[in-house]
Structures are given as structure tokens and as C-alpha cells.
Amino acid sequence: MSSKEILSWIMNQFNDTVELTYKPLELDNKKITVLYIKSLIDQELFQKYILQPFFEIDSEEKLQVYLMALPQFQEVPSKEEGLLYVMEGNVLVEIQENLYAIDFKLSKNSDVNSTSVETTIHGSELALSDNLMTNINIIRSFYHEPSLTIEYFLKGEVNKPKVAVIYDQEKVKTTALEMIKEKLKEIDKQVITESPQFSNFLNQKRFSLFPQMLLTERPDRIVYNLAGGKIVLLVDGSPQCMMAPVVFFDFMTTMEDNYHTFVISNYLKLLRYLGIFVCLLLPGIYIGAASFSPEVFRTEFMLTIAGSRMGVPFTSFVEVLFMLFFMELLLEASIRLPKAISATAATVGGLILGTAVTEAALASSIMVIIVSAVAISTFVIPVNEMAFAIRIVRLLLIVVASIFGLAGLTLGFLCLVMYLVNQTSFGEPFLRVYNYRKENKKSEGEA
Amino acid sequence: MLKTVKTKFFILASISSLILLSGCGEFKDIDKMVFVSMIGIDESGNPDKPYKIILKLYVPTSSFKQNPAPEYTYLIKEGLTMDETISLLESHIDKELDFGHSKLIVVGEKMLQNKKNKVILDFLIRRPDIQMISYFAVGRPNAEEIVKFAPAGETALQPTIFNYFDNSGAETSYIVTSFVFDFRRRMKEDGISPILPIVEMDESKTHFIINKSIVLEEDKPPYELDSEKTLLVKLLSNEAKSIFYEVKREDELFVTRLDTIKPHYTVDIKDNHKVSIKVDIKLAGIITESKNSLRNKELPRYSKLLDEEMKEKVTSIINELKREGYDPIGFGLSLNSHTLPKNRMNDKEWLSAFQNADVEVKVDSSLKSTGSIQ
């Protein structure tokens, strides 16, 4: 297929859109044809690197060599590729029966965001940007290894965003990489907009509770995990990336753990693990102890609970579910609300729920303390996806505890551990204890 | 396909069977339970209904600040058997009686004299909701008065009497602590006698006094130990943490505070089939009070005085126990523990052997200071 035919084929694809610009230029003995979408390209660059040289360089051959020397230069192997290039913001140039693409993409979303989800006190406050190339630039400039490999895929029938799979060839766990690539091939979706979607697309189980991939926006976490052998998935237009394979303990670490001294970071870790147990088990323990086996706690404590429950019209589990329901509503609401209002909403909600509910004797004052302890400890979990999963598990444990008491709660917790042990993330055991085998260190995610 | 049908069937079957299960314990909200604080068991004097059960019940308060005064309700009933009486008592109250938090069982003194302790123990052991870690004590003059008595200074939700036994409050060495499980063990075991604290009230009825104890032995009347003997028995059974001990010898009169108490005893059978009890006590402490002025140089002499005093007292208490045939320290158990079963003595043999045993006491004390700053 000649270059002329390709150009006319591409134009046919766009048929009626006015966006497409087709310009044959002819001066003296030089003749080139350019084709581009006006809104996608950087017009200044186009002017500077194509139009100006066209008028300055005297022969067609020299012009062609000049074009090939440009860093944005790309060959056009087929008409489909050519179409894609145009849509990605390339300028197609036809010269001497040859068709080239010059990348003049104008991207207005390449600013680096500041961290909003994984904020830390120590460490960088810059996150990824919305632009894939900027993101790869960030990663490459943090990770200087020739073995760092980036593979691009186009996924999504309709919007066709670029998907980059990044890994360190020497350190990556090959079975996981193959599995991910295979599953990537199977993806058959119309629209893909954000990288978190891949977590579900690559997961073949329909109902999965715990995340199979780790979502992050921090470049330092990406670099750390790349070095640990993980595979990073980036989607153009998404400021977050997915990492796999993961273990449960990845979700319990923050990057700050590496920035503190040994004692402090271990203390913080301990705090975090205590927090996860509190937010998982505390409501269940309350129900089990208050309604099934009041002898497990100190006498004074049980009497205080009994006293504070006086006049509460609900049984303990209704009380817990009632309060947790409002707490979850408050949480959800404060995410959706604009920032200026959400603080007020949280305060008002907290005050009303906290004091008014006990004043009205709809819940005991101990219950309010438990609910707020649970809410606070949920926030201690550093990765959001895990916090969501834990919230669901907590509900299940409440149900088990209100039917079978403390023994049921213990059994339910055991079931949770069994479930976690049974899970795998791209061939890696999900509940593998952090760094348990030194020789596997290379292939293991250590974040 | 078949697999999914199987899983669905499994889930359905397990859910329906789970609903039928009652689980462990019934769902009962905590405000529908009433917690028993103490159980008192007395003799009623009525031959048709010999037992009198007194239950002290907590009245929960929503806020300690609003209601700091102790508040209790009592359930009292006489009956032929203890369990029947309690089940009748359950019909006297709108909530379920929960024994899970009852920490003390007080038995009237008369009950012990009439040898009802086995029946009581049987009842306590068989009832699953009575905790084996409850304290067991003897009430004087009877259980009812002790259970009903709230001493001055008691606040809501915190019965002061528990503090006497659990070492978190009082740490005196005059109080013997006996748990139900330990009491049962001593009852069943050969070679060790149960020992129980006696709870009394002072004359003005403001406080408890617990410094005497009572030793039980099968087929024998209970034997009371006064406070000094109680102290020595505690010392010998390695339960005393620190004691104040008065020495009155050779014109000296001083009080020592002994912090390190290491009693050690060995029980052996000698060649002539005679049991010998060797007691070796190591003491260390300081002098805290004295009538005469003391000199640091003479500390070894004071230690010697303490040795002699202690040796005399310990020998006399062991001899007394041995003469009467009570063994709260567990010499018999100690002997049995290193004798082969075929060589062990039976109860009667042991009793006569114990009564004829040789006792040898050795005290080795070191006083570190006269307590004064020079």
C-alpha cells in the first residue's frame, strides 16, 4: 500500500470530522503532505520543527534526512498504526513516497500531582501525574537499571488507552509476569479509564474480598516494589498504578517505615497491627461479651457495661449495627463531599452521633466509645483498599458473633485466616509471612 | 456446572443447619442478667430446710460519679438442698442470675463444725457457672452477716473484701487466700489439709478483720489458728512476701521487717522408720523498731537472736500441728511426692508417723541494717 493510499484511507476513517487537517505543501522542488488533528498537537512545535525547516532547507532529500533525525520521528509500518499515530497526536508527514509520524503530542495533564491518598510526614510529597509518559519518566529517573523493561499494550475497544507494564527483567517473578500478560490478552472491555480497574479485570474470581493488586500513587513505593520484583501496571490518564503480585503484609506497610529509625518504625508497625485487630474484632467482642459470656471481663467493667446499657431499647448487636451503619454513612459522606463541607459534616455527625445518641439512650456510652475506636483504627490501615476489605470482614464477624458469641467470633476469625491462606495473588501465596525466605528475596515484593 | 450446583447445595445445607444450632450459650443481653457478687451459705437451724443461701447481687449503675455509694440487693432463702434453693431464688428476680462474677463464697462457721464442707464443695464443683477461681472463706459468726456487711469506705462496684484476698490491695501476710479449686485439691489430696481464712468484723462494725485461719481435716473438728500461727503457716508454705516479726530476747526488744523469706523443708523416712522433718528457713531484712538503741556492729548478734526466736516459734507451731494431726503445709504430700506408690503410707499410718515425727528447724537470717541513718 503506498503512502498516498494510506493517507486517503486514514482520511476516510475520519470522513466528516473537521478536526483533521490535511495539507499538501509545495515549494520550488519540495513537496510534502502533512496530516494531523489540530487539537492534539503542539502547534508551536509543529511550526518550529516542520514548517520552518520546510522553508529553509533547499532540497527534498535534505528535508527527509532532517525529519529522520528528529527525536520525535517514527516509522509508519501499516495503515492501522498510522491511524493510531494520528489519534495519539502525531503529525503524519509524507515525503518522497514515504510516510513518517512525528510525535508532537500536546499534553496538558503532565503536571505531577501531590500525594493525596498516601500522605506521609517524611519522604516525598510528589505523586504520579495523569500522563503516562511523565509517569514513566518519573519511574525511569528514579530507577536507573538497564534491565527495567516497559511493554505497551492497547486495551479497551473504544477509548484505547495506552497500558504500560513495567518490570525489572532481572528481578521479576516470571510466572507472575506471564500470568499477567496472559490475562491482559484476555481483557475484552469497551472502556478503560483508570488503572484500578485492572485489579478486577485481571482477577478471574468473581467474588473476591481482598485486593489482589496494590494500588499506589507514590513513585518511591513503585521504585521500591520494582526492585522487589513486582510488576507495575500504568494506564495513560490515570494518576495511580497497580502492582502485583502482593502479599497481605504489603498492605500494612507504608513507605515511611523505611524512613524512620528501627525502633520507631517497629513501634508504628505494632500500632498498625493492633489497630487492625481492634477494628476487626472489637464490635464482635462487645457483642460476644455483653450477650453471651459476661464472665470474660473484669467485674467492674461488666457492671459498667450493664449499667450503661440500662434503658437502651435494642439488643447489643442491633446497637452495634445501628451505630456502625451511621459511622459508615458518615465515612462515605465525607469522601463525596467537597473538602470545605466534609470537615463540618464529620464534626456535626460525630457530635450528634456521639452525645445525642447516648442522651437519647439509643446506644450505650460504651458503644459510642467502641464505634469511635473502630473508626479511628480503620484509618490506621495504610492502604485504602485493605481498609475497605476489613470493613466488610468486620460486618461478617459481627454477624457471626451475634449468632454464636465469643466462640463464634474466634471461629470466624480462624475462617478469615484460612481464607487468606487460601488466596493467591498471581501465583504468590497471599498470606506469606514477610520475607520469610532469604533466597527468594529477589522475586519477592518487599514493600 | 456440577461443581457450582454442589457448592450451592452445600451453602444452603450448612446455612439451614446453622440456624437450627443454638450456638454456645443463649443470646441474652447483659442488662437482662444480674450478677452475683458473693454467695453465703449458712445453717438455718431448721431440720427440714437445713441450708440458708444468701446471694449478694450487684446493682449496676450507669455512672460511677452519679452513684458512688455501694448498692446491693440480697436474695435469701432456706431450703433442703442448695441447688433447689438457688433455682427457687431465680424465681424471686426478673433477670437471670449469673454466677460468673461471684468472687467469694462465704461459709458459716457452724457449717464447718457440722462437717458440711463436703456437701458444699460438691455443690460448688458441680455447678458449671460457679468459677473455680472464687475465694473460699469462713464467716464468723455466720455467713449472712459477713455477706451483708459493707464496710466503711466501700464504693460502688468494688466490694472491698476481694481486695483482702487478691494481693492487689492488702499485702499482709496474715491473710490466707484459698481458692475453690485449691480447697478442693486439698480436700481430695492425702497429706495436705485445707486451710481457710476466717472473716470477722470489728466490734464497731466498720471493717473486716481477716487474720485468723481454720484448718480442716477429715473426721476431725476444725482447728483454728490465731493470727501469729497463721503467719507462721503462711511463712512455711512459702506464701509470705514480707513480714514484721518481733524479737524479744536477752533484754533486747526489736521488730524486724523481713523481705526475703526462703523456707525449705524436706520430709524423709529414716532407717528406723521414723519420719523426720527438716525445715531450713533463710531470712533477710532490716530492723524497723527497737526499744534499746542498736549498733550496726552488733547486727550478727541481732540476727542470731532472730534465729533463735524464729526457731523456737516455728518448732512449736510444727509440733502443735503434728500433735493435733493437721497438716496445712503439706509435709505428707511432700513425702508422697518422692516415694514410690507401693511404699506410700495410708492415711492412718501417715497420721501416726506424722505425730511421732522428728522436727528439726534451722533458721539462717541476716539483718542488713538497724534501720537508722547514722
mmCIF file of N, CA, C and O in Angstrom, chain A residues 231-308:
data_model
loop_
_atom_site.group_PDB
_atom_site.id
_atom_site.type_symbol
_atom_site.label_atom_id
_atom_site.label_comp_id
_atom_site.label_asym_id
_atom_site.label_seq_id
_atom_site.Cartn_x
_atom_site.Cartn_y
_atom_site.Cartn_z
ATOM 1 N N ILE A 231 5.470 -6.303 39.432
ATOM 2 C CA ILE A 231 5.138 -5.821 38.099
ATOM 3 C C ILE A 231 4.190 -4.635 38.284
ATOM 4 O O ILE A 231 3.243 -4.713 39.052
ATOM 5 N N VAL A 232 4.483 -3.554 37.585
ATOM 6 C CA VAL A 232 3.699 -2.335 37.752
ATOM 7 C C VAL A 232 2.879 -2.106 36.487
ATOM 8 O O VAL A 232 3.381 -2.241 35.373
ATOM 9 N N LEU A 233 1.613 -1.794 36.686
ATOM 10 C CA LEU A 233 0.721 -1.526 35.560
ATOM 11 C C LEU A 233 0.310 -0.063 35.594
ATOM 12 O O LEU A 233 -0.225 0.407 36.597
ATOM 13 N N LEU A 234 0.578 0.638 34.485
ATOM 14 C CA LEU A 234 0.203 2.050 34.414
ATOM 15 C C LEU A 234 -0.753 2.237 33.245
ATOM 16 O O LEU A 234 -0.586 1.615 32.196
ATOM 17 N N VAL A 235 -1.742 3.089 33.424
ATOM 18 C CA VAL A 235 -2.657 3.392 32.333
ATOM 19 C C VAL A 235 -2.554 4.875 32.048
ATOM 20 O O VAL A 235 -2.495 5.682 32.977
ATOM 21 N N ASP A 236 -2.544 5.211 30.771
ATOM 22 C CA ASP A 236 -2.453 6.621 30.414
ATOM 23 C C ASP A 236 -3.700 7.340 30.926
ATOM 24 O O ASP A 236 -4.817 6.870 30.750
ATOM 25 N N GLY A 237 -3.474 8.451 31.579
ATOM 26 C CA GLY A 237 -4.602 9.221 32.087
ATOM 27 C C GLY A 237 -4.978 8.887 33.508
ATOM 28 O O GLY A 237 -5.908 9.450 34.057
ATOM 29 N N SER A 238 -4.250 7.943 34.107
ATOM 30 C CA SER A 238 -4.583 7.583 35.476
ATOM 31 C C SER A 238 -3.410 7.925 36.383
ATOM 32 O O SER A 238 -2.283 7.543 36.121
ATOM 33 N N PRO A 239 -3.655 8.649 37.454
ATOM 34 C CA PRO A 239 -2.545 9.040 38.336
ATOM 35 C C PRO A 239 -2.171 7.959 39.348
ATOM 36 O O PRO A 239 -1.414 8.217 40.259
ATOM 37 N N GLN A 240 -2.733 6.784 39.204
ATOM 38 C CA GLN A 240 -2.394 5.720 40.132
ATOM 39 C C GLN A 240 -1.931 4.497 39.359
ATOM 40 O O GLN A 240 -2.251 4.353 38.189
ATOM 41 N N CYS A 241 -1.188 3.644 40.034
ATOM 42 C CA CYS A 241 -0.756 2.454 39.330
ATOM 43 C C CYS A 241 -1.055 1.224 40.170
ATOM 44 O O CYS A 241 -1.277 1.307 41.367
ATOM 45 N N MET A 242 -1.089 0.078 39.512
ATOM 46 C CA MET A 242 -1.346 -1.175 40.213
ATOM 47 C C MET A 242 -0.044 -1.962 40.255
ATOM 48 O O MET A 242 0.748 -1.916 39.318
ATOM 49 N N MET A 243 0.119 -2.692 41.363
ATOM 50 C CA MET A 243 1.307 -3.536 41.453
ATOM 51 C C MET A 243 0.903 -4.946 41.843
ATOM 52 O O MET A 243 -0.018 -5.136 42.644
ATOM 53 N N ALA A 244 1.579 -5.902 41.273
ATOM 54 C CA ALA A 244 1.289 -7.292 41.589
ATOM 55 C C ALA A 244 2.580 -8.074 41.416
ATOM 56 O O ALA A 244 3.469 -7.626 40.701
ATOM 57 N N PRO A 245 2.755 -9.220 41.977
ATOM 58 C CA PRO A 245 1.891 -9.857 42.973
ATOM 59 C C PRO A 245 2.089 -9.233 44.349
ATOM 60 O O PRO A 245 3.138 -8.671 44.624
ATOM 61 N N VAL A 246 1.075 -9.363 45.191
ATOM 62 C CA VAL A 246 1.177 -8.772 46.522
ATOM 63 C C VAL A 246 0.964 -9.825 47.595
ATOM 64 O O VAL A 246 0.376 -10.869 47.350
ATOM 65 N N VAL A 247 1.464 -9.530 48.771
ATOM 66 C CA VAL A 247 1.129 -10.329 49.952
ATOM 67 C C VAL A 247 0.364 -9.417 50.898
ATOM 68 O O VAL A 247 0.409 -8.198 50.764
ATOM 69 N N PHE A 248 -0.323 -10.037 51.821
ATOM 70 C CA PHE A 248 -1.167 -9.283 52.746
ATOM 71 C C PHE A 248 -0.384 -8.184 53.452
ATOM 72 O O PHE A 248 -0.870 -7.077 53.648
ATOM 73 N N PHE A 249 0.852 -8.505 53.796
ATOM 74 C CA PHE A 249 1.623 -7.578 54.618
ATOM 75 C C PHE A 249 2.071 -6.344 53.843
ATOM 76 O O PHE A 249 2.443 -5.350 54.438
ATOM 77 N N ASP A 250 2.005 -6.425 52.489
ATOM 78 C CA ASP A 250 2.271 -5.231 51.695
ATOM 79 C C ASP A 250 1.276 -4.136 52.026
ATOM 80 O O ASP A 250 1.594 -2.955 51.963
ATOM 81 N N PHE A 251 0.060 -4.556 52.350
ATOM 82 C CA PHE A 251 -0.981 -3.568 52.596
ATOM 83 C C PHE A 251 -0.846 -2.937 53.972
ATOM 84 O O PHE A 251 -1.556 -2.009 54.296
ATOM 85 N N MET A 252 0.016 -3.503 54.781
ATOM 86 C CA MET A 252 0.155 -2.992 56.140
ATOM 87 C C MET A 252 1.423 -2.164 56.322
ATOM 88 O O MET A 252 1.759 -1.798 57.426
ATOM 89 N N THR A 253 2.122 -1.912 55.228
ATOM 90 C CA THR A 253 3.333 -1.107 55.381
ATOM 91 C C THR A 253 3.151 0.219 54.668
ATOM 92 O O THR A 253 2.447 0.319 53.675
ATOM 93 N N THR A 254 3.794 1.220 55.192
ATOM 94 C CA THR A 254 3.842 2.486 54.482
ATOM 95 C C THR A 254 5.290 2.711 54.085
ATOM 96 O O THR A 254 6.204 2.075 54.623
ATOM 97 N N MET A 255 5.505 3.615 53.152
ATOM 98 C CA MET A 255 6.881 3.881 52.752
ATOM 99 C C MET A 255 7.648 4.504 53.903
ATOM 100 O O MET A 255 8.858 4.385 53.991
ATOM 101 N N GLU A 256 6.922 5.126 54.798
ATOM 102 C CA GLU A 256 7.589 5.797 55.911
ATOM 103 C C GLU A 256 8.329 4.823 56.824
ATOM 104 O O GLU A 256 9.253 5.224 57.523
ATOM 105 N N ASP A 257 7.889 3.566 56.807
ATOM 106 C CA ASP A 257 8.567 2.580 57.650
ATOM 107 C C ASP A 257 10.060 2.527 57.367
ATOM 108 O O ASP A 257 10.855 2.190 58.234
ATOM 109 N N ASN A 258 10.408 2.827 56.109
ATOM 110 C CA ASN A 258 11.829 2.781 55.766
ATOM 111 C C ASN A 258 12.551 4.063 56.130
ATOM 112 O O ASN A 258 13.763 4.124 56.083
ATOM 113 N N TYR A 259 11.789 5.108 56.434
ATOM 114 C CA TYR A 259 12.407 6.401 56.658
ATOM 115 C C TYR A 259 12.614 6.690 58.140
ATOM 116 O O TYR A 259 13.249 7.666 58.491
ATOM 117 N N HIS A 260 12.010 5.839 58.996
ATOM 118 C CA HIS A 260 12.181 6.044 60.426
ATOM 119 C C HIS A 260 13.290 5.157 60.955
ATOM 120 O O HIS A 260 13.717 4.218 60.296
ATOM 121 N N THR A 261 13.654 5.423 62.193
ATOM 122 C CA THR A 261 14.643 4.546 62.823
ATOM 123 C C THR A 261 13.992 3.213 63.155
ATOM 124 O O THR A 261 12.766 3.098 63.183
ATOM 125 N N PHE A 262 14.807 2.244 63.447
ATOM 126 C CA PHE A 262 14.334 0.874 63.663
ATOM 127 C C PHE A 262 13.233 0.807 64.708
ATOM 128 O O PHE A 262 12.157 0.253 64.482
ATOM 129 N N VAL A 263 13.490 1.404 65.865
ATOM 130 C CA VAL A 263 12.544 1.296 66.975
ATOM 131 C C VAL A 263 11.238 1.994 66.621
ATOM 132 O O VAL A 263 10.154 1.444 66.816
ATOM 133 N N ILE A 264 11.350 3.167 66.055
ATOM 134 C CA ILE A 264 10.134 3.936 65.763
ATOM 135 C C ILE A 264 9.294 3.224 64.715
ATOM 136 O O ILE A 264 8.089 3.071 64.870
ATOM 137 N N SER A 265 9.942 2.736 63.658
ATOM 138 C CA SER A 265 9.130 2.116 62.609
ATOM 139 C C SER A 265 8.499 0.825 63.114
ATOM 140 O O SER A 265 7.366 0.512 62.750
ATOM 141 N N ASN A 266 9.206 0.109 63.990
ATOM 142 C CA ASN A 266 8.586 -1.103 64.522
ATOM 143 C C ASN A 266 7.446 -0.782 65.466
ATOM 144 O O ASN A 266 6.431 -1.474 65.494
ATOM 145 N N TYR A 267 7.628 0.290 66.224
ATOM 146 C CA TYR A 267 6.548 0.716 67.103
ATOM 147 C C TYR A 267 5.313 1.085 66.284
ATOM 148 O O TYR A 267 4.193 0.688 66.616
ATOM 149 N N LEU A 268 5.543 1.801 65.180
ATOM 150 C CA LEU A 268 4.411 2.197 64.342
ATOM 151 C C LEU A 268 3.743 0.987 63.713
ATOM 152 O O LEU A 268 2.533 0.921 63.586
ATOM 153 N N LYS A 269 4.580 0.005 63.334
ATOM 154 C CA LYS A 269 4.011 -1.218 62.756
ATOM 155 C C LYS A 269 3.147 -1.938 63.782
ATOM 156 O O LYS A 269 2.039 -2.380 63.477
ATOM 157 N N LEU A 270 3.675 -2.035 64.993
ATOM 158 C CA LEU A 270 2.933 -2.697 66.073
ATOM 159 C C LEU A 270 1.587 -2.009 66.273
ATOM 160 O O LEU A 270 0.541 -2.650 66.371
ATOM 161 N N LEU A 271 1.634 -0.691 66.273
ATOM 162 C CA LEU A 271 0.428 0.111 66.451
ATOM 163 C C LEU A 271 -0.589 -0.216 65.361
ATOM 164 O O LEU A 271 -1.773 -0.390 65.611
ATOM 165 N N ARG A 272 -0.057 -0.343 64.141
ATOM 166 C CA ARG A 272 -0.919 -0.597 63.000
ATOM 167 C C ARG A 272 -1.568 -1.969 63.101
ATOM 168 O O ARG A 272 -2.757 -2.125 62.846
ATOM 169 N N TYR A 273 -0.773 -2.971 63.493
ATOM 170 C CA TYR A 273 -1.354 -4.316 63.593
ATOM 171 C C TYR A 273 -2.356 -4.391 64.730
ATOM 172 O O TYR A 273 -3.396 -5.052 64.615
ATOM 173 N N LEU A 274 -2.076 -3.714 65.844
ATOM 174 C CA LEU A 274 -3.060 -3.665 66.921
ATOM 175 C C LEU A 274 -4.334 -3.008 66.409
ATOM 176 O O LEU A 274 -5.436 -3.456 66.697
ATOM 177 N N GLY A 275 -4.139 -1.953 65.614
ATOM 178 C CA GLY A 275 -5.287 -1.233 65.056
ATOM 179 C C GLY A 275 -6.148 -2.146 64.204
ATOM 180 O O GLY A 275 -7.370 -2.140 64.323
ATOM 181 N N ILE A 276 -5.524 -2.981 63.400
ATOM 182 C CA ILE A 276 -6.313 -3.838 62.501
ATOM 183 C C ILE A 276 -7.090 -4.871 63.336
ATOM 184 O O ILE A 276 -8.241 -5.166 63.051
ATOM 185 N N PHE A 277 -6.472 -5.351 64.417
ATOM 186 C CA PHE A 277 -7.197 -6.303 65.266
ATOM 187 C C PHE A 277 -8.356 -5.609 65.974
ATOM 188 O O PHE A 277 -9.446 -6.169 66.075
ATOM 189 N N VAL A 278 -8.108 -4.408 66.448
ATOM 190 C CA VAL A 278 -9.171 -3.674 67.142
ATOM 191 C C VAL A 278 -10.347 -3.449 66.207
ATOM 192 O O VAL A 278 -11.491 -3.747 66.540
ATOM 193 N N CYS A 279 -10.059 -2.995 64.988
ATOM 194 C CA CYS A 279 -11.190 -2.638 64.139
ATOM 195 C C CYS A 279 -11.872 -3.877 63.590
ATOM 196 O O CYS A 279 -13.036 -3.836 63.261
ATOM 197 N N LEU A 280 -11.176 -4.989 63.555
ATOM 198 C CA LEU A 280 -11.827 -6.235 63.124
ATOM 199 C C LEU A 280 -12.671 -6.829 64.235
ATOM 200 O O LEU A 280 -13.796 -7.253 64.017
ATOM 201 N N LEU A 281 -12.095 -6.879 65.440
ATOM 202 C CA LEU A 281 -12.682 -7.729 66.473
ATOM 203 C C LEU A 281 -13.487 -6.991 67.532
ATOM 204 O O LEU A 281 -14.345 -7.583 68.163
ATOM 205 N N LEU A 282 -13.207 -5.706 67.736
ATOM 206 C CA LEU A 282 -13.820 -5.034 68.882
ATOM 207 C C LEU A 282 -15.354 -5.097 68.904
ATOM 208 O O LEU A 282 -15.928 -5.458 69.933
ATOM 209 N N PRO A 283 -16.044 -4.791 67.791
ATOM 210 C CA PRO A 283 -17.503 -4.875 67.871
ATOM 211 C C PRO A 283 -17.981 -6.289 68.187
ATOM 212 O O PRO A 283 -18.926 -6.468 68.968
ATOM 213 N N GLY A 284 -17.303 -7.272 67.597
ATOM 214 C CA GLY A 284 -17.666 -8.662 67.864
ATOM 215 C C GLY A 284 -17.438 -9.034 69.312
ATOM 216 O O GLY A 284 -18.260 -9.714 69.936
ATOM 217 N N ILE A 285 -16.324 -8.571 69.865
ATOM 218 C CA ILE A 285 -16.028 -8.878 71.269
ATOM 219 C C ILE A 285 -17.095 -8.250 72.165
ATOM 220 O O ILE A 285 -17.568 -8.868 73.114
ATOM 221 N N TYR A 286 -17.491 -7.039 71.821
ATOM 222 C CA TYR A 286 -18.521 -6.370 72.624
ATOM 223 C C TYR A 286 -19.795 -7.204 72.630
ATOM 224 O O TYR A 286 -20.372 -7.472 73.685
ATOM 225 N N ILE A 287 -20.218 -7.643 71.454
ATOM 226 C CA ILE A 287 -21.456 -8.423 71.379
ATOM 227 C C ILE A 287 -21.295 -9.740 72.134
ATOM 228 O O ILE A 287 -22.133 -10.116 72.958
ATOM 229 N N GLY A 288 -20.184 -10.413 71.857
ATOM 230 C CA GLY A 288 -19.977 -11.723 72.480
ATOM 231 C C GLY A 288 -19.908 -11.619 73.987
ATOM 232 O O GLY A 288 -20.493 -12.433 74.709
ATOM 233 N N ALA A 289 -19.211 -10.592 74.472
ATOM 234 C CA ALA A 289 -19.044 -10.477 75.924
ATOM 235 C C ALA A 289 -20.315 -9.973 76.579
ATOM 236 O O ALA A 289 -20.687 -10.426 77.657
ATOM 237 N N ALA A 290 -20.991 -9.051 75.927
ATOM 238 C CA ALA A 290 -22.156 -8.463 76.578
ATOM 239 C C ALA A 290 -23.368 -9.368 76.517
ATOM 240 O O ALA A 290 -24.242 -9.283 77.367
ATOM 241 N N SER A 291 -23.424 -10.235 75.523
ATOM 242 C CA SER A 291 -24.658 -11.001 75.367
ATOM 243 C C SER A 291 -24.489 -12.501 75.557
ATOM 244 O O SER A 291 -25.463 -13.208 75.695
ATOM 245 N N PHE A 292 -23.277 -12.995 75.519
ATOM 246 C CA PHE A 292 -23.109 -14.438 75.650
ATOM 247 C C PHE A 292 -22.308 -14.823 76.888
ATOM 248 O O PHE A 292 -22.734 -15.650 77.666
ATOM 249 N N SER A 293 -21.139 -14.243 77.013
ATOM 250 C CA SER A 293 -20.296 -14.682 78.128
ATOM 251 C C SER A 293 -19.786 -13.478 78.902
ATOM 252 O O SER A 293 -18.673 -13.030 78.662
ATOM 253 N N PRO A 294 -20.604 -12.931 79.791
ATOM 254 C CA PRO A 294 -20.167 -11.730 80.517
ATOM 255 C C PRO A 294 -19.062 -12.004 81.516
ATOM 256 O O PRO A 294 -18.563 -11.069 82.119
ATOM 257 N N GLU A 295 -18.659 -13.263 81.688
ATOM 258 C CA GLU A 295 -17.653 -13.520 82.718
ATOM 259 C C GLU A 295 -16.222 -13.324 82.237
ATOM 260 O O GLU A 295 -15.300 -13.426 83.027
ATOM 261 N N VAL A 296 -16.038 -12.997 80.955
ATOM 262 C CA VAL A 296 -14.651 -12.898 80.482
ATOM 263 C C VAL A 296 -13.949 -11.630 80.928
ATOM 264 O O VAL A 296 -12.740 -11.591 80.997
ATOM 265 N N PHE A 297 -14.710 -10.595 81.212
ATOM 266 C CA PHE A 297 -14.058 -9.342 81.575
ATOM 267 C C PHE A 297 -14.106 -9.114 83.071
ATOM 268 O O PHE A 297 -14.783 -9.821 83.807
ATOM 269 N N ARG A 298 -13.422 -8.098 83.513
ATOM 270 C CA ARG A 298 -13.429 -7.721 84.916
ATOM 271 C C ARG A 298 -14.846 -7.400 85.365
ATOM 272 O O ARG A 298 -15.639 -6.869 84.607
ATOM 273 N N THR A 299 -15.115 -7.721 86.606
ATOM 274 C CA THR A 299 -16.448 -7.485 87.149
ATOM 275 C C THR A 299 -16.855 -6.024 87.010
ATOM 276 O O THR A 299 -17.951 -5.721 86.544
ATOM 277 N N GLU A 300 -15.955 -5.142 87.398
ATOM 278 C CA GLU A 300 -16.293 -3.721 87.370
ATOM 279 C C GLU A 300 -16.651 -3.293 85.946
ATOM 280 O O GLU A 300 -17.599 -2.543 85.732
ATOM 281 N N PHE A 301 -15.872 -3.819 84.990
ATOM 282 C CA PHE A 301 -16.095 -3.438 83.598
ATOM 283 C C PHE A 301 -17.447 -3.939 83.110
ATOM 284 O O PHE A 301 -18.205 -3.215 82.472
ATOM 285 N N MET A 302 -17.761 -5.191 83.439
ATOM 286 C CA MET A 302 -19.039 -5.744 83.001
ATOM 287 C C MET A 302 -20.189 -4.968 83.619
ATOM 288 O O MET A 302 -21.207 -4.722 82.992
ATOM 289 N N LEU A 303 -20.014 -4.581 84.880
ATOM 290 C CA LEU A 303 -21.096 -3.840 85.531
ATOM 291 C C LEU A 303 -21.265 -2.460 84.906
ATOM 292 O O LEU A 303 -22.381 -1.975 84.776
ATOM 293 N N THR A 304 -20.144 -1.876 84.509
ATOM 294 C CA THR A 304 -20.244 -0.584 83.836
ATOM 295 C C THR A 304 -20.984 -0.737 82.513
ATOM 296 O O THR A 304 -21.841 0.074 82.166
ATOM 297 N N ILE A 305 -20.661 -1.804 81.795
ATOM 298 C CA ILE A 305 -21.374 -2.035 80.524
ATOM 299 C C ILE A 305 -22.856 -2.252 80.799
ATOM 300 O O ILE A 305 -23.721 -1.652 80.160
ATOM 301 N N ALA A 306 -23.128 -3.097 81.801
ATOM 302 C CA ALA A 306 -24.533 -3.383 82.123
ATOM 303 C C ALA A 306 -25.242 -2.097 82.511
ATOM 304 O O ALA A 306 -26.383 -1.848 82.089
ATOM 305 N N GLY A 307 -24.550 -1.257 83.290
ATOM 306 C CA GLY A 307 -25.167 -0.009 83.716
ATOM 307 C C GLY A 307 -25.395 0.924 82.546
ATOM 308 O O GLY A 307 -26.451 1.545 82.431
ATOM 309 N N SER A 308 -24.414 0.982 81.628
ATOM 310 C CA SER A 308 -24.569 1.928 80.531
ATOM 311 C C SER A 308 -25.589 1.429 79.515
ATOM 312 O O SER A 308 -26.082 2.196 78.711
#
